[in-house]
Structure formats: structure tokens, C-alpha cells
Amino acid sequence: MAIETTINGKAVSLTAEPDTPLLWAIREEVGLTGTKFGCGIAACGACTVHVNGEPTRSCSVPVSDVAGKSITTIEGLKGADGTLHAVQKAWIAAQVPQCGYCQSGQIMAAVALIQKTGKPSNAQIDEAMTNICRCGTYPRIRKAIIAATGQAALEGTA
Amino acid sequence: MMADNPTLETEAPAPTPARRKGVKRRAFLIGSAAVVGGGLFAVWWGDNSARKRAVELTAKDKDGSFLGWLKIGEDDTVTIYTPHIDFGQGSNTALAQMAADELDADWSRVTVESAPADPAFANSSLGKGFLADMSGYPGVIAAMPASFISLIARQMNLQITGGSSAVRFTGQSGMRVAGAAARAALIAEAADRLQVPANELTTQDSQVTHAKSARTLRYGELAEAAAKRPLDDNPKLKTREQYRYIGQGIPRLDIPAKVDGSALYGIDFTLPEMRVASIMMAPVRGGKLTSVDPAPAMAIDGVEKVIQLDEAVIVVAKGYWQAKKGLDALTPQFSDGGHGGLSTASIYAAQDKLNAAGPKLTAPTGGKLVTGEYKAPFLHQAMMEPFAITAHHKDGKLEMWGGIQDPLSARMMAAESAGLDADNVTFHPMIMGGGFGRRFPPYSQIIDQVARVAMQVPYPVKLIWSREEEVKHGAYRPQVAARLQGVTGKKRMAAWASDYAQNDDAAAEGTVPYAIPNFEARHHQFISNQVNAYWRSVNASQHGFFNESFVDELAHAEGEDPYTFRRNHLAPGSRHLLVLDTVAQRSGWTTPPPEGRARGIAMVESFGTIVAEVVEASLKEDGTPRVHKAWAVVDCGTTVNPVNAAAQIEGGLIMGLSAAIGEQINIDKGAVVESNFSDYPILQMADAPEVDVHFIESGAKMGGIGEPGLPPAAPALANALFALTGKRVRQLPILAQAKV
């Protein structure tokens, strides 16, 4: 039985078995590979997508849980005219990515944080941004989030 | 190829200054140019056979996507092919900057691509750089099986990325020369066409201009004819003041595709009818698969095949999840290869015993003897993209797609595993989600595994390792134990003796830059069942921790400030002293840190680059360390792209802190204990410090940038914790020891 969802604004019927993690349905069935497999246990965040606006680690959510829900992946962040999301632009301006593999998840987590808080504080960034980056791009991620929300450098982390 | 130095091809020469000079300026003869389809202008370098091979490859390609090193299209586009793979270190952009600078290209029209895995594009500069001047590169050569060493020596037949080598070797002796030679040929062609002397012509933004007559020719118009001209193998290179792109923080070319999800990594590759496989290997390295009943996996929807390899069982299915479920359903039996008695503790005990056999120092009257026993665990690279390679065998030919540090060797290894001639194997290098030393072919087991699977199935197959397999079957940084002895007196180090036990000799990393009258370091070979592998910065991370912690111990034994103690052992006017003084100054070393915090300092030279770091740390309520701020001062000679170079130093420092605080791979009954990020903790945002990076542009011989930021981090933190608590960290990770 197909599972009806919306992915990046389009209606999608997923035929994967109900216990299949959303991550693999997105990657292998829908063919959107910007969402990455990192750990399979919701520990690293490379697979972060939005489910009804909530940042969600898609490796650990079965597709049966997303029936009727709206999913946004990294590919869905751009505007209809193809312009990058402000957070993506900030990521480029701060030259954040190195290997880049975790960055889809980092960006999705950051967008959700900004949607929730408007102008996140350093403490809110620390609390929300728990995605792992092995290249160690954290200082630049922080700078990009701050810049994307129009804030000057924040006090209080160091 | 080395006309001025023919012996280099057959044996490793002594690293004499004269040879280093020769390599720097004349590492390559540039082959005569060739015109290829589409009016493209191509430059490559290499020996005659490589040139011939490149011509053959070119002739086969009707689309004009020439497999060379630098090409200029009729539309002025400049494509630079690099033999290196960019797994995040930004070297491809830096290499393009170097070629484009000498070429005077229009940067907006420059793209960079990875050269395919073919001997014609073998990375000669890397091999030659090592052989001519082994400084800072112990890892790669030792990591290669004998056949590869012989290849390095005889043919330079490598396409490796590693050793922080891309920019300093390929860039300096290859990319710049190619760009300058191509520019000279374009000027010569323009001079003929405009009937003016070449010295009246200037170049900028991919155009040749004759100012007197106000005439301009585009590179695209000149390229085809220019390509027929002989190329200068020793063109005049720019001086530092003339650089336009080198030294600029130009945005990396690969970043836009990494923020919108469009970058395709090895794991993202797909083909029609492709199946996905996953693997379970013998828990004990060296063990074998003894039996498995495939039935429970075959009963799972979507599972198509269970394949038994010597050391593993593989399930092939329609998708990854089904393959994983298939594996989970199996109860394979494995042998332990006779290694079932090994444990972390038993390895340390054996290493301690070896070290104890080293001679003991004695202190003269009035002097002090200090002894410290240090330990550093096996570490996992934890690249974020798990191993994933797609392979397709059809009509006697094997094609593969994936991310491996040396695609040429990967191709050769796959050919052997598949029982095919190398000419029938193609390896397409793809972007890598990190590497940190994990993706060297000799210990990238996946190459052999997927090649064998592909030979047994009629469809393309992508083998993906789970994170658990990644963690449990890694190629770890060697576990090392060291015993350090130092004799001091009158605030000076008089003698230093270190005994250390590990697989390989770490002679280069075992040294310190300080003037010590009697210095000795002894390697005691200890071989466990783990492969001798490399982790970002190779042995510099363990030995940097030992040595820079121990210098701190000696400073405290003499009642001296750790910074002052170090500087008193460095030559006035030396690069090391300037780096150390600068980090002290930037970090405010002589001013007291905020309440509840302390600072530690450390300096390590690796890969030809000197890095000193200061970290300011406190302890959290639960006793775990928190680094608030870090300072790094770096002398790598010249930075090609300072924005990216700073990113490499920031990342290296943070990875070093992560490892020091919490990372360890433990062995129990011969098998790895840890299994995923849940028990192999990587530092996260909340614990990552702000990092102040400063470069000293000394103009010295160019050093690496991808690795040298890492080694000082652990000792700087350990030294800060000593300053804070009076307790010396002699075993990593800090967290495990604190909790014991």
C-alpha cells in the first residue's frame, strides 16, 4: 500500500515497505540524494530533513510515520525561481563546507532553528546544532547562522 | 622526465639541497603541445610513454573533453585537470588558482576537474617530491605494499592525494609551470598574428593585448594555433608581487554544489537496474567466515543474493534497507584468526615491556630526571560518508565509481580482484565525504569486496558499508605507548630519550625542534592484528602529544613558564621562534586567563609546516574539558588561498581536540568494541571553540596545510588542563581517563 506524502511541495506516493526509513525512500525511491546517510541511528544528523517543519533525522523515521505529512529536503530549500535560501547564501559567504557531506543536514537544522527562533543566540545554536561535522566546520557554521539572521557577532560562547 | 636528474627514477636519492632545488624548478619537461578535437589547447607533462598514452586517450575522445592537465576552449573556458581528489581540503581550487595565475586566465571562466584514473595522469610530482625530499611524508610510502613502493621509485605511477602534498608539490612544480608555459605559447602566437614583438604584449583575463595598437586577441581565438607551438619546459614564473590569484581567498569552486544538495558523492551514484549490497565482516581482523545459512536473508522481501567472501558475508538487495535487514537476519560464524586474545590492555602491556628495555637516563648532580609514560589509542577516521563503491561487470569489462584517495591504484587492485586485465577496468573517481587517511587503496577493503561481488552478478551493484562496519573494521591510527625520559638543570633540557612502540618507525615525527644536547628516540616495533594505517597528520598526532606534553613536564620540573621554556630552546631569528612568539602574543599568554580557565601551549612541525597553538580551557561540572578559545599560528611558507587554509587549520585543530577529549577504539578479544557515533563521540558545536588562525607568510619552502593544524591541539589542551588542575594527562582520550 502506497504512503502518500508531500516532498518539496509535490505529492509523492512512496511504495517502500512501511518500516523503511524515510532516508532510504528519499534517496533510493524518490532519487533525491542531497540527504545523506551517516550513521543510521540518528546520532550524526547528516540525514536531517523537515517533516511538517520539524527538523527530523530521516534515517530513524519509518515511512509509515510520514503519511500525509509534508517533507522538505535540501533540494527543496531553493525558491521557485531557483534562488538560494538565505541560509545557503550565508553558507557560501562564510565558505563553510569542506568535504560537504554533512552540510545538507547542517543547513536543514539551521533553517529549522532560524524558523523557530528568528535570531538564535549562541546558546540556542549550541543546543540545536548537534549535527556532527568531522571536518570541524563548526565555527563557520556558527558565523553563517549569525550572518544569515542579520546579527553582528554574538557574545557569550567563548 | 627528469632530464637533469635521471637517477631519480630508479632509486631514492639522498635529500641533498642541490636535488631539492632541481626538483623545485625543473620537475617536469612539458611535452610538445597537441591539438585536439574542438580547437582545444592542451598541456601536459610527463615522460614520452605518458604523453603517447594521453594522445591515444585524446584520439578516442570525439567530444573534446580532453584528458589533459589544462585546456582552453574556443569560448575561452579554461579547464584544469588535477590528479588529486578533493575530499574537502580545497586543494582543487588552490591548484586552479596556481595555474590560472600563471596563465593570466579570467577566473570566472575557470573550472577544475579530476583527471581520470590512468597512468598518463599519474601524480608524478607527489612521488618525486617524496623521493627528492622525504620531509614530512612518512606515511604514504610505508603504507604501500612493496609493489607500490617499486612503482613510486620506477614509474611514479601514482595518483595519490595525501600528505598535504597537492598544492606544495603538484601546484608548485606542475600547475604553475603548465600555466606559464601555456601563456608563453599564447603570447608567441599573438605576436605572429599581430606582427609585433612579443615583449610588447601583455596578458590579463584570458586576453593578449597590444597596447600600442589597441588590439586584443582572446585566448580562445589563439588556443588552437598556440597549441602547435613548442612549449617552454622552464618558463619564467611570476614573483610573489605579481601574483593575482595566488594568496587570495577566492571562494572555493566546489562549495555551491555542497550547499544545495547537488554534489554527487560516491554513495549517491546510481545506474539503471542497480542493486545495493551491504556487508558484515569477521569481527576480529584476520578472521574468516566459517559458515552462514543464507535462507533467513533470502526470505526477506527484496533480497536477491547472499554472497560469501573469505572474510565477510554480503547481502545484495533492491535497496539498502532490504540489504541491511537481510544481514540482520543472518547468523554467520567467523573465526578469530588466532587473534582472540588481543585487547587494548594486552597491547599496551606488550608495548610498555618493549619500551622498558630502552636504556635508562641518569641525572648528574644538581640535575633532574623526569620520566613520563604516555599512551595514545587506536583512532577511527570517522569520515562522514561511509565507504560506498558501485561496480558493474559487463562483457569482460569492469567499471567502478567511488571515492578513493588513489584511483589509479584502486583500478589496479580491482583488476587483480576481478581477475581482469587493468585495461578492462575503469575507475571513475567521485567526490569523497571526508577521508582523513581512510581511503588509501591498500587498506580500502571495499575495492576488493565490490569487485568480487560485481563479477558474480549480472547487474550493477553498489556496496555500502554501514557505520557499524566502518567503525569496527577501520584502518586505525596506530595505538602507541611511549616512555619519555628527560634530564634538566638550570632551566635547560640536557638530555631527552624516548622509547616508543608501534608498527612503523616514526623517526620524523619523534623529533622536537628544541636545542637539546643529547636527544635520542628509539622505535620498538610492535605489530598487532590491526593494519598499519594513517589518520590525519599520520604519526604527528601521537608523537606531537607525547613530546609537547613532556616538554611541558620538563618546564614545570624546572619551575619555568612553558612558553618561556620552549623559546629558550629555540634559535634566535628562527621560524619556530617567530611562530611561538606570535601565538603567545595573539593569545595574550602573559595576561591571566578568565577565572576558572587555563591556557596550554604546544608547537609541532609536520608536513613542512610549523604550527603553534594555544587553547584556553575549563572543566565542566561533570569534569569534562571545555575549550573556549583556541589560537593557531602557522608558517607554511606561502598560503595559496588563505580563507581555505584557515579552514583547514580550524578543522584540524577541532579534530585534534575531538580525538584528545573523547575518541578511542578499544580492542577486546581481538575485536573492536566501539560501533557507531553513540560510543565513538565526535566533538559537536557546543564544545567547539572559536579559533583564531594567523599565517606567517615567511616565503619558506611551501609546507602542507590539510594536516599540520591537528597535532598541537591535544598537547595544548593537556597542558592547559595541567595548568588548571595540576594533573598531568599522559593517556588519551582525556574523558576516559578522567572517568576511571
Coordinates of C-alpha atoms in Angstrom, one line a residue, chain B residues 62-263:
Chain B
K62 CA 35.5 12.9 -30.1
D63 CA 33.7 15.2 -27.7
G64 CA 36.7 17.4 -27.0
S65 CA 36.7 16.6 -23.3
F66 CA 40.4 16.2 -23.4
L67 CA 42.0 14.2 -20.7
G68 CA 44.9 16.5 -20.1
W69 CA 46.1 18.9 -17.5
L70 CA 45.0 22.2 -18.8
K71 CA 42.8 23.1 -21.8
I72 CA 41.5 26.2 -23.3
G73 CA 38.3 26.1 -25.3
E74 CA 37.4 28.3 -28.2
D75 CA 34.9 30.0 -25.9
D76 CA 37.8 31.0 -23.5
T77 CA 36.8 28.4 -20.9
V78 CA 39.8 27.1 -19.1
T79 CA 39.6 23.6 -17.6
I80 CA 42.3 22.4 -15.2
Y81 CA 42.6 18.7 -14.6
T82 CA 44.1 17.7 -11.3
P83 CA 45.5 14.3 -10.4
H84 CA 44.3 14.9 -6.8
I85 CA 40.9 14.2 -5.3
D86 CA 39.4 16.9 -3.2
F87 CA 37.8 15.3 -0.1
G88 CA 37.3 18.6 1.5
Q89 CA 40.7 20.1 1.8
G90 CA 40.1 22.6 -1.0
S91 CA 43.2 21.7 -3.0
N92 CA 41.4 21.7 -6.3
T93 CA 40.6 25.3 -6.1
A94 CA 44.1 26.1 -4.9
L95 CA 45.6 24.2 -7.8
A96 CA 43.4 26.0 -10.2
Q97 CA 44.4 29.3 -8.7
M98 CA 48.0 28.5 -9.3
A99 CA 47.6 27.5 -12.9
A100 CA 45.2 30.4 -13.7
D101 CA 47.5 32.9 -12.1
E102 CA 50.5 32.0 -14.3
L103 CA 48.2 31.7 -17.3
D104 CA 46.6 35.1 -16.6
A105 CA 43.2 33.5 -17.1
D106 CA 39.8 35.0 -16.5
W107 CA 39.0 33.3 -13.2
S108 CA 35.2 33.4 -13.9
R109 CA 35.8 31.0 -16.8
V110 CA 38.0 28.6 -14.9
T111 CA 36.8 25.1 -13.9
V112 CA 38.6 22.2 -12.4
E113 CA 38.1 18.5 -12.9
S114 CA 39.7 15.4 -11.5
A115 CA 41.9 13.6 -14.0
P116 CA 40.7 10.0 -14.6
A117 CA 42.5 7.0 -13.2
D118 CA 45.0 6.4 -15.9
P119 CA 48.8 6.2 -15.8
A120 CA 49.0 9.0 -18.2
F121 CA 47.9 11.3 -15.4
A122 CA 49.8 9.7 -12.7
N123 CA 50.8 12.0 -10.0
S124 CA 54.5 12.2 -10.6
S125 CA 55.1 15.3 -8.6
L126 CA 54.0 13.7 -5.4
G127 CA 56.3 10.7 -5.8
K128 CA 59.2 12.9 -6.9
G129 CA 58.5 15.2 -4.0
F130 CA 58.9 12.4 -1.6
L131 CA 61.9 10.8 -3.1
A132 CA 63.7 14.1 -3.6
D133 CA 62.8 15.4 -0.2
M134 CA 61.2 13.0 2.2
S135 CA 60.5 15.7 4.7
G136 CA 57.1 15.4 6.3
Y137 CA 55.9 12.4 4.4
P138 CA 56.5 9.2 6.2
G139 CA 53.1 7.8 5.8
V140 CA 52.3 7.1 2.2
I141 CA 55.3 5.2 1.2
A142 CA 55.3 3.0 4.2
A143 CA 51.6 2.4 3.7
M144 CA 52.1 0.9 0.2
P145 CA 52.8 -2.7 -0.4
A146 CA 56.2 -3.4 -1.9
S147 CA 54.8 -3.3 -5.4
F148 CA 53.6 0.2 -4.9
I149 CA 56.9 1.3 -3.5
S150 CA 58.5 0.0 -6.5
L151 CA 56.1 1.9 -8.6
I152 CA 56.9 5.1 -6.9
A153 CA 60.6 4.5 -7.4
R154 CA 60.4 3.3 -11.0
Q155 CA 57.5 5.0 -12.6
M156 CA 56.0 7.5 -10.2
N157 CA 52.8 5.6 -11.1
L158 CA 50.6 7.1 -8.5
Q159 CA 47.5 9.3 -8.4
I160 CA 47.5 9.8 -4.7
T161 CA 46.1 12.6 -2.6
G162 CA 47.6 12.7 0.8
G163 CA 50.5 14.0 2.9
S164 CA 49.2 17.6 2.4
S165 CA 51.0 17.3 -0.9
A166 CA 48.7 18.5 -3.6
V167 CA 49.5 22.2 -3.5
R168 CA 53.1 22.1 -2.4
F169 CA 54.2 19.5 -4.9
T170 CA 51.7 19.4 -7.8
G171 CA 50.8 23.0 -7.6
Q172 CA 54.3 24.4 -7.2
S173 CA 56.1 22.3 -9.8
G174 CA 53.2 21.4 -12.0
M175 CA 50.3 23.7 -12.2
R176 CA 52.3 26.9 -12.2
V177 CA 54.7 25.7 -14.9
A178 CA 51.8 24.5 -17.1
G179 CA 50.0 27.8 -16.8
A180 CA 53.2 29.8 -17.5
A181 CA 54.2 27.7 -20.5
A182 CA 50.7 27.9 -22.0
R183 CA 50.7 31.7 -21.5
A184 CA 54.1 32.0 -23.3
A185 CA 52.8 30.0 -26.2
L186 CA 49.7 32.1 -26.5
I187 CA 51.8 35.3 -26.5
A188 CA 54.1 33.9 -29.2
E189 CA 51.1 33.1 -31.3
A190 CA 49.6 36.5 -30.8
A191 CA 52.9 38.2 -31.7
D192 CA 52.9 36.4 -35.0
R193 CA 49.4 37.3 -35.8
L194 CA 49.7 40.9 -34.8
Q195 CA 53.2 41.2 -36.4
V196 CA 54.5 42.8 -33.2
P197 CA 57.4 41.8 -30.9
A198 CA 56.3 39.5 -28.1
N199 CA 57.6 41.8 -25.4
E200 CA 55.1 44.5 -26.4
L201 CA 52.2 42.1 -25.4
T202 CA 50.5 41.9 -22.1
T203 CA 48.1 39.3 -20.8
Q204 CA 45.1 39.6 -18.5
D205 CA 41.7 37.9 -18.1
S206 CA 42.4 35.4 -20.9
Q207 CA 43.3 38.1 -23.4
V208 CA 46.5 39.1 -25.1
T209 CA 46.7 42.9 -25.6
H210 CA 49.0 45.0 -27.7
A211 CA 48.5 48.4 -26.1
K212 CA 50.3 50.5 -28.7
S213 CA 47.9 49.5 -31.4
A214 CA 44.9 48.9 -29.1
R215 CA 44.4 45.4 -30.4
T216 CA 43.3 42.4 -28.3
L217 CA 43.1 38.7 -29.0
R218 CA 41.1 36.3 -26.9
Y219 CA 42.9 33.1 -25.6
G220 CA 40.1 31.1 -27.2
E221 CA 41.0 32.5 -30.6
L222 CA 44.7 31.7 -30.2
A223 CA 44.4 28.4 -28.4
E224 CA 44.3 26.0 -31.4
A225 CA 47.3 27.5 -33.2
A226 CA 49.2 28.2 -30.0
A227 CA 48.9 24.5 -29.1
K228 CA 51.0 23.7 -32.2
R229 CA 53.9 25.6 -30.9
P230 CA 56.7 24.1 -28.9
L231 CA 56.3 24.7 -25.2
D232 CA 59.0 26.1 -22.9
D233 CA 59.8 23.5 -20.3
N234 CA 61.2 26.1 -17.9
P235 CA 59.0 29.1 -18.3
K236 CA 59.6 32.2 -16.3
L237 CA 57.3 32.1 -13.3
K238 CA 55.7 35.1 -11.6
T239 CA 57.3 36.6 -8.5
R240 CA 55.2 37.0 -5.3
E241 CA 54.4 40.6 -6.1
Q242 CA 53.0 39.6 -9.5
Y243 CA 50.5 37.1 -8.1
R244 CA 46.9 37.9 -8.9
Y245 CA 45.1 34.7 -7.7
I246 CA 47.7 33.0 -5.5
G247 CA 47.3 34.3 -2.0
Q248 CA 43.7 35.4 -2.5
G249 CA 40.8 33.9 -0.5
I250 CA 38.9 33.1 -3.7
P251 CA 35.6 31.2 -3.0
R252 CA 36.0 27.5 -3.4
L253 CA 34.7 26.2 -6.7
D254 CA 33.2 23.1 -5.1
I255 CA 31.1 24.9 -2.4
P256 CA 27.9 25.9 -4.3
A257 CA 27.1 22.3 -5.1
K258 CA 27.7 21.4 -1.5
V259 CA 25.0 23.7 -0.2
D260 CA 22.1 22.8 -2.5
G261 CA 22.5 19.0 -2.3
S262 CA 23.6 18.7 -5.9
A263 CA 27.1 17.5 -5.3

